XYZ file of C-alpha atoms in Angstrom:
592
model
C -93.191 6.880 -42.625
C -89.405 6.169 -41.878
C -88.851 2.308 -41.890
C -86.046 2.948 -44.662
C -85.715 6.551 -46.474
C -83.304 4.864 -48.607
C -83.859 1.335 -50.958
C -82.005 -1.640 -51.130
C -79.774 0.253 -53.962
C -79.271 3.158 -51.839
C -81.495 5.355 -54.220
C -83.130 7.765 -51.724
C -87.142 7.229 -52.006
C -88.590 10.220 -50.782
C -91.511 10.493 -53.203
C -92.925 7.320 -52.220
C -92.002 6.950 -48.645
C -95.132 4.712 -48.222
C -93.583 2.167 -50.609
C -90.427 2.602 -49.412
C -91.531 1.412 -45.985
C -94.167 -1.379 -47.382
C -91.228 -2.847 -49.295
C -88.195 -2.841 -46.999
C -90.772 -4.626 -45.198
C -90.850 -7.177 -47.404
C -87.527 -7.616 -48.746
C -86.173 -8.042 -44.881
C -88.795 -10.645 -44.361
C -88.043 -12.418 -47.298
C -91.412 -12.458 -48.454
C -93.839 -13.378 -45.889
C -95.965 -10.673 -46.225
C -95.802 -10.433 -50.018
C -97.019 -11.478 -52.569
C -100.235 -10.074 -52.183
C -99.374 -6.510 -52.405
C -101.965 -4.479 -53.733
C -100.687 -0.796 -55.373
C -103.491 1.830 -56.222
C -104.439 5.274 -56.209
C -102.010 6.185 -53.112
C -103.119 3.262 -51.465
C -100.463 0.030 -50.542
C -101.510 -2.281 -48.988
C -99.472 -5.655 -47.475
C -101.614 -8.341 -46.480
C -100.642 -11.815 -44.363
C -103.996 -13.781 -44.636
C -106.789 -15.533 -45.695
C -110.104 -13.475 -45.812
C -113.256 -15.588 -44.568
C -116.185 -13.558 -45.031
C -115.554 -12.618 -48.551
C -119.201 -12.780 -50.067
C -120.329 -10.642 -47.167
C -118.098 -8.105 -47.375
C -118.312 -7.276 -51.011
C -122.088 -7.339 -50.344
C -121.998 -4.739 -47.615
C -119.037 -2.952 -50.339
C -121.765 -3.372 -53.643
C -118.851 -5.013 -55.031
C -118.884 -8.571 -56.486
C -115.985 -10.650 -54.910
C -115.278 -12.452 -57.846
C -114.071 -9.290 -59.656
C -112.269 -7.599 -56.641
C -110.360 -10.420 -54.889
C -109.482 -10.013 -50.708
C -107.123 -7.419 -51.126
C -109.474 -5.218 -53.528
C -111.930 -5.896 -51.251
C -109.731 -4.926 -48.244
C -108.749 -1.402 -50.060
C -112.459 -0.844 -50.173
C -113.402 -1.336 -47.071
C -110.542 1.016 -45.490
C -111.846 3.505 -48.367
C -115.647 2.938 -46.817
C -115.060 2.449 -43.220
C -111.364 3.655 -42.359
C -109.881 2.842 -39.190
C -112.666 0.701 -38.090
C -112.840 -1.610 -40.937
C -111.188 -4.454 -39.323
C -114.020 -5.424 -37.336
C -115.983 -6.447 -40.587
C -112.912 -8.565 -41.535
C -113.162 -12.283 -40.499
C -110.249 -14.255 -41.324
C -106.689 -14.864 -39.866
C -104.581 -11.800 -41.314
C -101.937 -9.120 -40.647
C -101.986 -6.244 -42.533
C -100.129 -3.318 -43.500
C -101.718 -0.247 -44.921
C -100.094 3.169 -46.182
C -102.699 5.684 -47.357
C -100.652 9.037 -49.448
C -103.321 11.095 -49.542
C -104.297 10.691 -45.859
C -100.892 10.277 -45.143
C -101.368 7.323 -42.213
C -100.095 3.956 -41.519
C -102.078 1.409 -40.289
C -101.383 -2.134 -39.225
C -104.014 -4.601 -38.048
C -103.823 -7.993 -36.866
C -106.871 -10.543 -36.467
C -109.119 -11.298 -33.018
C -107.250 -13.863 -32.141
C -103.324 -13.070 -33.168
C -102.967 -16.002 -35.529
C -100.535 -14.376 -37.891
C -97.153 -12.136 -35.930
C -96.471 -8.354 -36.708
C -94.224 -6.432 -34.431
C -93.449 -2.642 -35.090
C -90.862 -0.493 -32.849
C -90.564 3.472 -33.042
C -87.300 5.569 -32.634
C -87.624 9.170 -32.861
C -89.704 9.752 -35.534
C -89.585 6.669 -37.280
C -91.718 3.656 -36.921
C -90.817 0.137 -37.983
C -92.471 -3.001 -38.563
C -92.316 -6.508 -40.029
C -93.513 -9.663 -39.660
C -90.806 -11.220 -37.977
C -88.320 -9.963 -34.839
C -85.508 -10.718 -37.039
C -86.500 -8.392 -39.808
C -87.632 -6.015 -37.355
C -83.337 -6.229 -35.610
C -81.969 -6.186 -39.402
C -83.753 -2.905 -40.224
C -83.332 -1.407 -36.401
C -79.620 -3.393 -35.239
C -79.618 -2.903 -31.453
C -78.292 -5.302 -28.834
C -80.619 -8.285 -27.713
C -81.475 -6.976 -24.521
C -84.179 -9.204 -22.911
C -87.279 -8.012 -21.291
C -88.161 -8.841 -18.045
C -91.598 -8.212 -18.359
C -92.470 -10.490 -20.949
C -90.045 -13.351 -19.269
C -92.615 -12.707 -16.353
C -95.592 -13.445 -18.048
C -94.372 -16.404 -20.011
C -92.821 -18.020 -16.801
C -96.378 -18.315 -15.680
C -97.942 -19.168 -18.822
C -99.810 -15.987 -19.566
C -97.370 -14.502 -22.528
C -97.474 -11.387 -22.756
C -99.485 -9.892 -26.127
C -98.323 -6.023 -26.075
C -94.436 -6.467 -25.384
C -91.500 -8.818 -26.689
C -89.587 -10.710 -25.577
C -86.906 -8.302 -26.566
C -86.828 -4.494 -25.005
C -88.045 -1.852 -27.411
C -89.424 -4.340 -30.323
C -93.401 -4.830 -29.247
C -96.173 -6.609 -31.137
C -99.381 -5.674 -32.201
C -101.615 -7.026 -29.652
C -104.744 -9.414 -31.434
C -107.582 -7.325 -31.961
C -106.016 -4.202 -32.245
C -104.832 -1.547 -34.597
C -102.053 0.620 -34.467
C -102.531 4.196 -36.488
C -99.427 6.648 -37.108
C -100.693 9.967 -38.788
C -98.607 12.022 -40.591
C -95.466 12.124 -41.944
C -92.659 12.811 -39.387
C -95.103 12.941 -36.806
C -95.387 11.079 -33.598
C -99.461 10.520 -33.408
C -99.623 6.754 -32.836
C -102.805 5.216 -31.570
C -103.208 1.771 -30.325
C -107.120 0.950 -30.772
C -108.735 -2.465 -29.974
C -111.604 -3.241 -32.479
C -112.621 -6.580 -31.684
C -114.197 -7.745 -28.022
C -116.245 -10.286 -26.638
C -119.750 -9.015 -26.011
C -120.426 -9.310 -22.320
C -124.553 -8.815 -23.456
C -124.365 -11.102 -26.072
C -127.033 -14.128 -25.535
C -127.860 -16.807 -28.206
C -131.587 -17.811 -27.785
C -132.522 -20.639 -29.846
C -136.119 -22.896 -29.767
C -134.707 -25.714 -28.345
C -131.547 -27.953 -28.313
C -131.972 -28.987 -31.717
C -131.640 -25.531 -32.688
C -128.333 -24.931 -31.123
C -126.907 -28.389 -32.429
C -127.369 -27.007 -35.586
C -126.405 -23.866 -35.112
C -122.817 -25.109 -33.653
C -122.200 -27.676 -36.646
C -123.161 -25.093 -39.388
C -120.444 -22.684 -37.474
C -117.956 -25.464 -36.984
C -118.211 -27.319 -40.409
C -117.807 -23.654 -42.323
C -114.595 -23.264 -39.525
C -113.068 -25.910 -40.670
C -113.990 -25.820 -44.645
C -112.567 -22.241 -44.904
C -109.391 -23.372 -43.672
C -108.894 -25.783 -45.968
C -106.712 -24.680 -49.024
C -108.114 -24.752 -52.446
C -105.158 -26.240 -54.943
C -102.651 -28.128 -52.203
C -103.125 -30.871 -49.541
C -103.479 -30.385 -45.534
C -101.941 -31.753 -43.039
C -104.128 -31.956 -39.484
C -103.255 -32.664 -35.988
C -104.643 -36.431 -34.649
C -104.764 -36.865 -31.379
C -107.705 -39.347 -30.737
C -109.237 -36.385 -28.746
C -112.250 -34.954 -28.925
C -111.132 -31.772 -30.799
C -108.707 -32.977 -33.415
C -110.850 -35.837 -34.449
C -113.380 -33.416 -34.832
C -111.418 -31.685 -37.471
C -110.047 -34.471 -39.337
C -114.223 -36.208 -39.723
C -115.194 -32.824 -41.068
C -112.730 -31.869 -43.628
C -113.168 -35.756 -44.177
C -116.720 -35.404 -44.843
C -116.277 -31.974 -46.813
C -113.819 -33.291 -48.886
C -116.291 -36.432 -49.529
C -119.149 -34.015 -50.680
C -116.984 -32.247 -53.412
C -117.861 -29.019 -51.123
C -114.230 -28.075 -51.211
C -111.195 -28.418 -53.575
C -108.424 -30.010 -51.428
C -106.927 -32.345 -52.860
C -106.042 -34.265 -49.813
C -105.814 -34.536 -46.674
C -103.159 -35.647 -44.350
C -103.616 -37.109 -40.626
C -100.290 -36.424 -38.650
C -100.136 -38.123 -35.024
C -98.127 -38.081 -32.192
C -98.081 -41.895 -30.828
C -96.583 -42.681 -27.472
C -96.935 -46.981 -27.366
C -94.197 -47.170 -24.443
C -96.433 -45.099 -21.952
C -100.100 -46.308 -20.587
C -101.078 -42.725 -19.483
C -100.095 -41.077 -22.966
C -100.996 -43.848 -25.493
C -103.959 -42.959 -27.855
C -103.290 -45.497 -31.030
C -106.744 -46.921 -30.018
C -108.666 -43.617 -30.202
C -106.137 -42.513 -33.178
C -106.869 -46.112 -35.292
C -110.836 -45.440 -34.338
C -110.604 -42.232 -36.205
C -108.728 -43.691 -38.861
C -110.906 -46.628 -39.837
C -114.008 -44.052 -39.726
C -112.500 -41.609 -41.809
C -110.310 -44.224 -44.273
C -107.290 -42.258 -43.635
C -104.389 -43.651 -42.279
C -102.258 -41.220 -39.633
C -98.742 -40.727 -39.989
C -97.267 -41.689 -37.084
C -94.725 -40.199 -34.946
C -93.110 -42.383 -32.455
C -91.517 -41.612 -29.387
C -88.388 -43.661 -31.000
C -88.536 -41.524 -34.162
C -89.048 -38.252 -32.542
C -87.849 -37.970 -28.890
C -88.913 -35.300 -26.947
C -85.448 -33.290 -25.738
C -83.102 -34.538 -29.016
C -81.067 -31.461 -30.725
C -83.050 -29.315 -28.402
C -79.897 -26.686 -29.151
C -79.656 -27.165 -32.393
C -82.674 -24.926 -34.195
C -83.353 -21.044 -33.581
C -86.626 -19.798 -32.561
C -87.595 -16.421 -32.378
C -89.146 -16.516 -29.040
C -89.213 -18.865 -26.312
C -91.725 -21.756 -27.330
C -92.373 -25.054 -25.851
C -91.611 -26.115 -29.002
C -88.527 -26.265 -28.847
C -87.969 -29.113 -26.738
C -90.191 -30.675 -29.487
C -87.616 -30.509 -32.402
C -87.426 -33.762 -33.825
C -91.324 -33.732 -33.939
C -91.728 -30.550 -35.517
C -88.488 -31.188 -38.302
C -90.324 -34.280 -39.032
C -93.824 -32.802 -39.384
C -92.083 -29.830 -41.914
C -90.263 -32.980 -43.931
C -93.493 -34.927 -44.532
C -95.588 -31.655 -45.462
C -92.954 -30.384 -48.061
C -93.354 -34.151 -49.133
C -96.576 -33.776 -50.115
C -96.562 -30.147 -50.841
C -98.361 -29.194 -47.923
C -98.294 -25.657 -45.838
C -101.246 -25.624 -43.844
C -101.643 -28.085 -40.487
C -104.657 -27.701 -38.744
C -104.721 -27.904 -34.834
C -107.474 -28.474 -32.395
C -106.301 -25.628 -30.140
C -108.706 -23.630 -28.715
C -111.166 -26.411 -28.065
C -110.792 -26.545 -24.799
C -110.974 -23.080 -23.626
C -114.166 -21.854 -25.666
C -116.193 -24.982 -24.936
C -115.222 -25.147 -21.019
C -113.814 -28.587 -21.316
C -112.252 -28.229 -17.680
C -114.750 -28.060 -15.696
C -112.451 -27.924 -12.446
C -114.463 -25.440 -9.697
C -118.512 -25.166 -9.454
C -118.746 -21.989 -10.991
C -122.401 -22.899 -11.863
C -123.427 -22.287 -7.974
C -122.592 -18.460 -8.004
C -124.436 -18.302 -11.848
C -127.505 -19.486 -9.888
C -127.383 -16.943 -6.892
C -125.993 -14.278 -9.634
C -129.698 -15.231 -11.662
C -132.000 -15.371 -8.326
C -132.115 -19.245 -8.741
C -131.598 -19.404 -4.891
C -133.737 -22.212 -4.447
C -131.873 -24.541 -7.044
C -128.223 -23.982 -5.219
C -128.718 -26.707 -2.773
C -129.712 -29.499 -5.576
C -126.479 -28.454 -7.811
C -124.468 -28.470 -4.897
C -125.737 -32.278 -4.105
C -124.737 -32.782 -7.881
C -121.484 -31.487 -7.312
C -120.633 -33.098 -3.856
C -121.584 -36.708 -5.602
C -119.732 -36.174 -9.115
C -116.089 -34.738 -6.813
C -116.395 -36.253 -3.787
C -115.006 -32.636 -2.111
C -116.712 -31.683 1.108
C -119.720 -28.714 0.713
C -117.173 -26.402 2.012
C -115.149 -26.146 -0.347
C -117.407 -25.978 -2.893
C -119.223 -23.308 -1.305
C -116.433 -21.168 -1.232
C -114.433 -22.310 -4.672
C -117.951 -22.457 -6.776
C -120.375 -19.842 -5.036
C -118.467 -17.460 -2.877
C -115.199 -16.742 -4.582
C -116.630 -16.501 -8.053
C -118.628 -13.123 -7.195
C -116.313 -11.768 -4.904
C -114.240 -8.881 -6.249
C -111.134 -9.286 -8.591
C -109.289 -7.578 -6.021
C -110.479 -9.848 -2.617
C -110.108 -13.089 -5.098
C -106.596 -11.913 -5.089
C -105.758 -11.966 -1.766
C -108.048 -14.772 -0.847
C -108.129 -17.205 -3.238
C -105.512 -19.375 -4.395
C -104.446 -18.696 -7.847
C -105.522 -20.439 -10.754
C -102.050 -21.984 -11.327
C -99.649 -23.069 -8.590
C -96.110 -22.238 -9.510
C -93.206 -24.240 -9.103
C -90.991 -23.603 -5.557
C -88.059 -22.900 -7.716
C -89.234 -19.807 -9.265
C -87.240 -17.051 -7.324
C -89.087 -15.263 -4.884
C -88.296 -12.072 -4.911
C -88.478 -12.211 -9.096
C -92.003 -13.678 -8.269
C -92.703 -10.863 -5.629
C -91.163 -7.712 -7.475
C -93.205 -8.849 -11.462
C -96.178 -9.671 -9.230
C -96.630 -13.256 -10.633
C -99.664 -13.583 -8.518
C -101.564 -10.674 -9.683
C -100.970 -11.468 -13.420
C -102.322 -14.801 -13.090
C -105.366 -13.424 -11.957
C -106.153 -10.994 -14.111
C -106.989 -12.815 -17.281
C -110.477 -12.893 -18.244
C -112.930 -9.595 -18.426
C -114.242 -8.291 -15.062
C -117.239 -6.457 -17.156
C -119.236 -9.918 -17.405
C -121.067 -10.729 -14.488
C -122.199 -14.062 -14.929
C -119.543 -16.117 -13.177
C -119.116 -19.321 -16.092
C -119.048 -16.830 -18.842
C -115.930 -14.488 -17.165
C -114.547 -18.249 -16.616
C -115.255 -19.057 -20.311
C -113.437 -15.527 -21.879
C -110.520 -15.812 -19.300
C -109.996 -19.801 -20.999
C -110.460 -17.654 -24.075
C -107.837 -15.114 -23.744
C -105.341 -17.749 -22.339
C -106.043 -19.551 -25.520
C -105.244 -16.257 -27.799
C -102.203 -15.405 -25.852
C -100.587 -18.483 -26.316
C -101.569 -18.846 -30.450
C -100.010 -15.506 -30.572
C -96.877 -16.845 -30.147
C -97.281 -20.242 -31.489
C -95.311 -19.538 -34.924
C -91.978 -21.199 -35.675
C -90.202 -17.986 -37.384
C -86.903 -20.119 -37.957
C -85.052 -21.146 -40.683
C -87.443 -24.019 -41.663
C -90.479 -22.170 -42.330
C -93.358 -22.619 -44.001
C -95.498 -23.683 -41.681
C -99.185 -22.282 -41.196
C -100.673 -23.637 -38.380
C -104.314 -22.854 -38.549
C -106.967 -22.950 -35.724
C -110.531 -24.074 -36.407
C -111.816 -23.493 -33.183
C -110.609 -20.278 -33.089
C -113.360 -19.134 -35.829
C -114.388 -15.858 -34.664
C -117.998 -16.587 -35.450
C -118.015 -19.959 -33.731
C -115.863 -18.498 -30.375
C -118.811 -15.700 -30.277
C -121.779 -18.067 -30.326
C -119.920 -20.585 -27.588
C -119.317 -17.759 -25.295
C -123.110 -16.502 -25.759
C -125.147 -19.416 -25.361
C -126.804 -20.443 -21.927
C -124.512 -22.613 -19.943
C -126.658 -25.784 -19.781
C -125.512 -26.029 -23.354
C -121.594 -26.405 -22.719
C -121.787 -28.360 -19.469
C -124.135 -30.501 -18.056
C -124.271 -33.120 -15.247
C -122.234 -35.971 -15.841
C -121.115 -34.416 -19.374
C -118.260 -31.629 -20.166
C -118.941 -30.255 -24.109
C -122.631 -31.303 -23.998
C -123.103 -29.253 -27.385
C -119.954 -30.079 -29.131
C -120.694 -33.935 -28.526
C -124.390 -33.441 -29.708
C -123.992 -31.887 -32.971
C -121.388 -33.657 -33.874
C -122.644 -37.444 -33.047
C -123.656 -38.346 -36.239
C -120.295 -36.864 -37.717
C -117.880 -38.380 -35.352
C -117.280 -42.264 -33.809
C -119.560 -43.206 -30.851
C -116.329 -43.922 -29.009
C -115.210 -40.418 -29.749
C -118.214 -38.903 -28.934
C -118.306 -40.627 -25.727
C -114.774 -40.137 -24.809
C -114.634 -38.501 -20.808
C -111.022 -38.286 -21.029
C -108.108 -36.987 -22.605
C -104.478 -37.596 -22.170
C -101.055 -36.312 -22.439
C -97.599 -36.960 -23.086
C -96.233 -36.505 -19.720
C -94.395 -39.865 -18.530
C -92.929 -39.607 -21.915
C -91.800 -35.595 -20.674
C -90.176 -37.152 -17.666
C -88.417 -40.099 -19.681
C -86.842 -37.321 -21.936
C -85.598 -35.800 -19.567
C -83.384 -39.069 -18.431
C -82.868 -39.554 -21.701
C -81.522 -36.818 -22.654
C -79.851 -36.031 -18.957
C -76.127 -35.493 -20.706
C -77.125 -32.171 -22.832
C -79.746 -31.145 -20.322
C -77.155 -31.607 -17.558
C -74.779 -29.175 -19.634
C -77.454 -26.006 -18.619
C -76.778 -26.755 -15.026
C -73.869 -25.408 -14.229
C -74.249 -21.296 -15.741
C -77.941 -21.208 -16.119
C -79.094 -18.059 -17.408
C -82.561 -18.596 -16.016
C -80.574 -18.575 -12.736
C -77.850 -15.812 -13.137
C -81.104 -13.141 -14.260
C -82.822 -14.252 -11.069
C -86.167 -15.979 -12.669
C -85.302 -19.470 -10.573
C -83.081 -20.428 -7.359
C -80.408 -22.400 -8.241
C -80.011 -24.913 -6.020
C -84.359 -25.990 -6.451
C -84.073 -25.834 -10.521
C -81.409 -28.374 -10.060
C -83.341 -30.467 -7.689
C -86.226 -30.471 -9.826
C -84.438 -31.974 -13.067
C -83.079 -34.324 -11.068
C -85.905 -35.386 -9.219
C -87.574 -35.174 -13.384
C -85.002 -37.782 -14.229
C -85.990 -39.866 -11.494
C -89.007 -39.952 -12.278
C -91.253 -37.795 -9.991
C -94.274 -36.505 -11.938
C -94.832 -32.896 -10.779
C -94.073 -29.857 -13.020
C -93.124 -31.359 -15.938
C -94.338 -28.830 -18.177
C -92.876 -25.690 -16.306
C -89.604 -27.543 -16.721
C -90.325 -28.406 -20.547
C -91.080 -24.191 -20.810
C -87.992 -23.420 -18.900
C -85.286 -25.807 -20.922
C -86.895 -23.755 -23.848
C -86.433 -20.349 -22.516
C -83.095 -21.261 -20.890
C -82.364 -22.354 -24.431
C -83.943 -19.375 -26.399
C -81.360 -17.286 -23.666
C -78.651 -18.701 -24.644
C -79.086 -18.533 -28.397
C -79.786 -15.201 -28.143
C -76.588 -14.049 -26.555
């Protein structure tokens, strides 16, 4: 009730605290959450979204939605279902909502955390805005980093409850956060939105599920697309971007959406044989008829002005500047805010297949008798001895979260030159594994949510909230309805012998290039990683000396600097821990 008692003006607002708070909001995030801002009947309501089940809703409401628009229709629904209403809501949003006559605050934020909203309490107050800076303008406190977080983003797991600043949190994805009553302190944290562990998709035959997946997809991606300005997508030449840029290819061929264009945008590495797609990029472009823009390694090195931009929190991105400053100068070009990326892909459709998590499915099922056939399978596709796949595929799998702990290695190896003790005392270990949801029981499908809930923490924080915003990035495959039905059908659908995303390539083949839909492979820009890193060796060379990654104890001195070097030499391993730590070393600097 207390984000400001007093406006802009200094006029005190005390008979309409709940726009006093929904405002300062606004005016200290200079308008990201507003317009819309929907005033009515002691309702206010500040919504950051795009609302994907519209026609649904209002029909569960009796409303029509052509009369009510998303934010009428959002009103409603708290009106109908209160607190709980956000698990009707499909859509990437945050959401504000102050209700006089029940006197409550409630903030929301979609399944899959695609838009930010942090909140902080101090006595009886509670703050919130979309942005940490707006959040430190209305609540001025010294940057004091936490630990915590740093933990969990050091391994890759960030952190989806905390910030990486002490006392400022975020609303986790999935959740919302409730404060009754004026002046009081009742604030409830409440997750609305799981994946269903019982869930199974049962369809007649393969046909069936092809079709199911491509309605899903195709609606994914035609939702996304805005109705009265162009969009920009991601190109990769992989199997998930291209996917993207056929269908709102296609959809914008059909006249079943409004766009008036759309953009490729591609990353093109020609210098480096392990990180050069222009054939699988060109492919897509002669199928589609839409030349790429094309960012070159020349244009846009990886490492260049990597001090130069503020970012609210640590992010890969920044050692990525020259890439991302060029994507935000061709999409105000063309009057573009929305870039579509393929992230997500991966993680919902099992794309690395890595252990034989199938074997402990078939003892966890009874299918005793087909173990030793799969295991054949398995010994002839990886050329590992039985062994190990016994124990990484069958035994580990259904062994307790606890003994896979202690016994099994984790799923991510970390670097030698994190600090040990650091390492020891934040339990690096332990986080790592304990993503994914113990409650399922059938081994491929804990794998498949844990890929999941890696994928959410890390679009979570993938927002640039500096000072050359707009940018929506928006995530197909992160479609609520499409992420439920991958994680519910059998497995024989996702992965089968000889071929990773068996359903994604089958729907899609008559959408997509045969090359693409044959592709096994996928690659990466890592030589180019290590060749920015000699490159750029002056200014990377000036974080040596007074790291602050060193002096808070995350990494040992002496091995951080061995690794760069041995980076700008050349050697191959770690290149993206060192890529995450030049951005947090960075982001710690900057913030001081």
């Amino acid at each position: 009730n207390a984000l400001a008692r007093r406006g802009p003006d200094g006029e005190m607002l005390r008979r309409r605290p709940g726009l006093a708070l929904v405002q300062r909001a606004l005016d200290l995030d200079g308008g990201r959450f507003g317009p819309p801002l929907l005033e009515r009947d002691g309702l206010l309501l500040a919504w950051d979204g795009r609302l994907d089940n519209r026609a649904e809703l209002a029909r569960s409401l009796g409303a029509r939605a052509e009369e009510t628009g998303d934010l009428g229709l959002i009103g409603r629904a708290w009106e109908t279902w209160g607190e709980a209403f956000p698990d009707r809501v499909i859509g990437d949003y945050a959401l504000a909502l102050w209700d006089s006559r029940r006197r409550c605050l409630l903030l929301a934020r979609d399944p899959f955390g695609t838009r930010p909203l942090f909140y902080a309490q101090r006595g009886g107050e509670l703050l919130f805005a979309s942005t940490l800076t707006a959040l430190r303008a209305a609540w001025p406190l010294p940057a004091e980093v936490d630990d915590e977080w740093m933990a969990s983003y050091l391994i890759g797991v960030r952190d989806v409850e905390r910030s990486p600043l002490r006392n400022l949190r975020t609303v986790p994805p999935g959740h919302t956060l409730l404060a009754d009553g004026i002046g009081g302190n009742g604030v409830t944290l409440r997750r609305f939105w799981q994946l269903d562990p019982e869930r199974e998709e049962r369809c007649r035959d393969d046909g069936e599920y092809e079709e199911r997946f491509r309605n899903l997809f195709v609606e994914a991606v035609r939702c996304r697309l805005p109705a009265a300005e162009p969009a920009f997508a991601e190109l990769s030449g992989g199997l998930d971007s291209s996917s993207i840029v056929c269908a709102a290819d296609r959809l914008l061929r059909d006249g079943d959406v409004t766009t008036p264009g759309l953009v490729p945008i591609s990353e093109v590495y020609s210098r480096s044989r392990t990180a050069d797609e222009s054939a699988y990029i060109q492919i897509v472009e002669q199928h589609t008829g839409r030349p790429s823009h094309r960012l070159t390694e020349e244009d846009c090195p990886i490492l260049a002005g990597v001090e130069e931009h503020w970012f609210e929190v640590p992010i890969v991105l920044q050692c990525f500047l020259a890439r991302h400053r060029r994507t935000l100068g061709l999409m105000r070009e063309h009057g573009a805010r929305v870039l579509m990326s393929g992230v997500g892909g991966d993680q919902i459709l099992r794309s690395q297949v890595g252990m034989p998590v199938d074997l402990a499915n078939l003892a966890r099922t009874g299918r005793f008798r087909d173990i030793p056939a799969a295991l054949g399978h398995w010994h002839r596709e990886q050329r590992r001895p039985y062994a190990e796949l016994l124990w990484q595929g069958l035994i580990t799998p259904l062994l307790p979260r606890s003994l896979r702990t202690r016994l099994a290695p984790p799923p991510v190896t970390l670097p030698d030159w994190y600090n040990r003790e650091f390492a020891r005392r934040m339990d690096l270990r332990g986080r790592l594994a304990a993503v994914g949801d113990e409650r399922i029981s059938l081994p491929t499908r804990r794998l498949q949510s844990a890929l999941v809930e890696l994928a959410v923490r890390n679009t979570a924080w993938r927002y640039d909230a500096g000072p050359e915003r707009p940018l929506l990035l928006v995530f197909p495959f992160l479609h609520r309805p499409l992420v439920e039905f991958c994680l519910a059908v059998p497995p024989g659908q996702l992965v089968r012998p000889g071929q990773t995303r068996s359903i994604h390539r089958r729907a899609l083949r008559n959408l997509l290039p045969p090359e693409i839909v044959q592709r096994p492979d996928k690659r990466g820009p890592m030589e180019p990683m290590l060749r920015a890193v000699a490159a750029q060796w002056p200014a990377v060379s000036r974080l040596l000396p007074d790291a602050r990654v060193c002096q808070r104890g995350y990494l040992e001195p002496a091995a951080f600097r061995r690794a760069l070097e041995e980076a700008r030499f050349g050697k191959p391993e770690r290149k993206l821990f060192l890529l995450q730590v030049i951005a947090l070393e960075v982001w710690l600097r900057q913030v001081e």
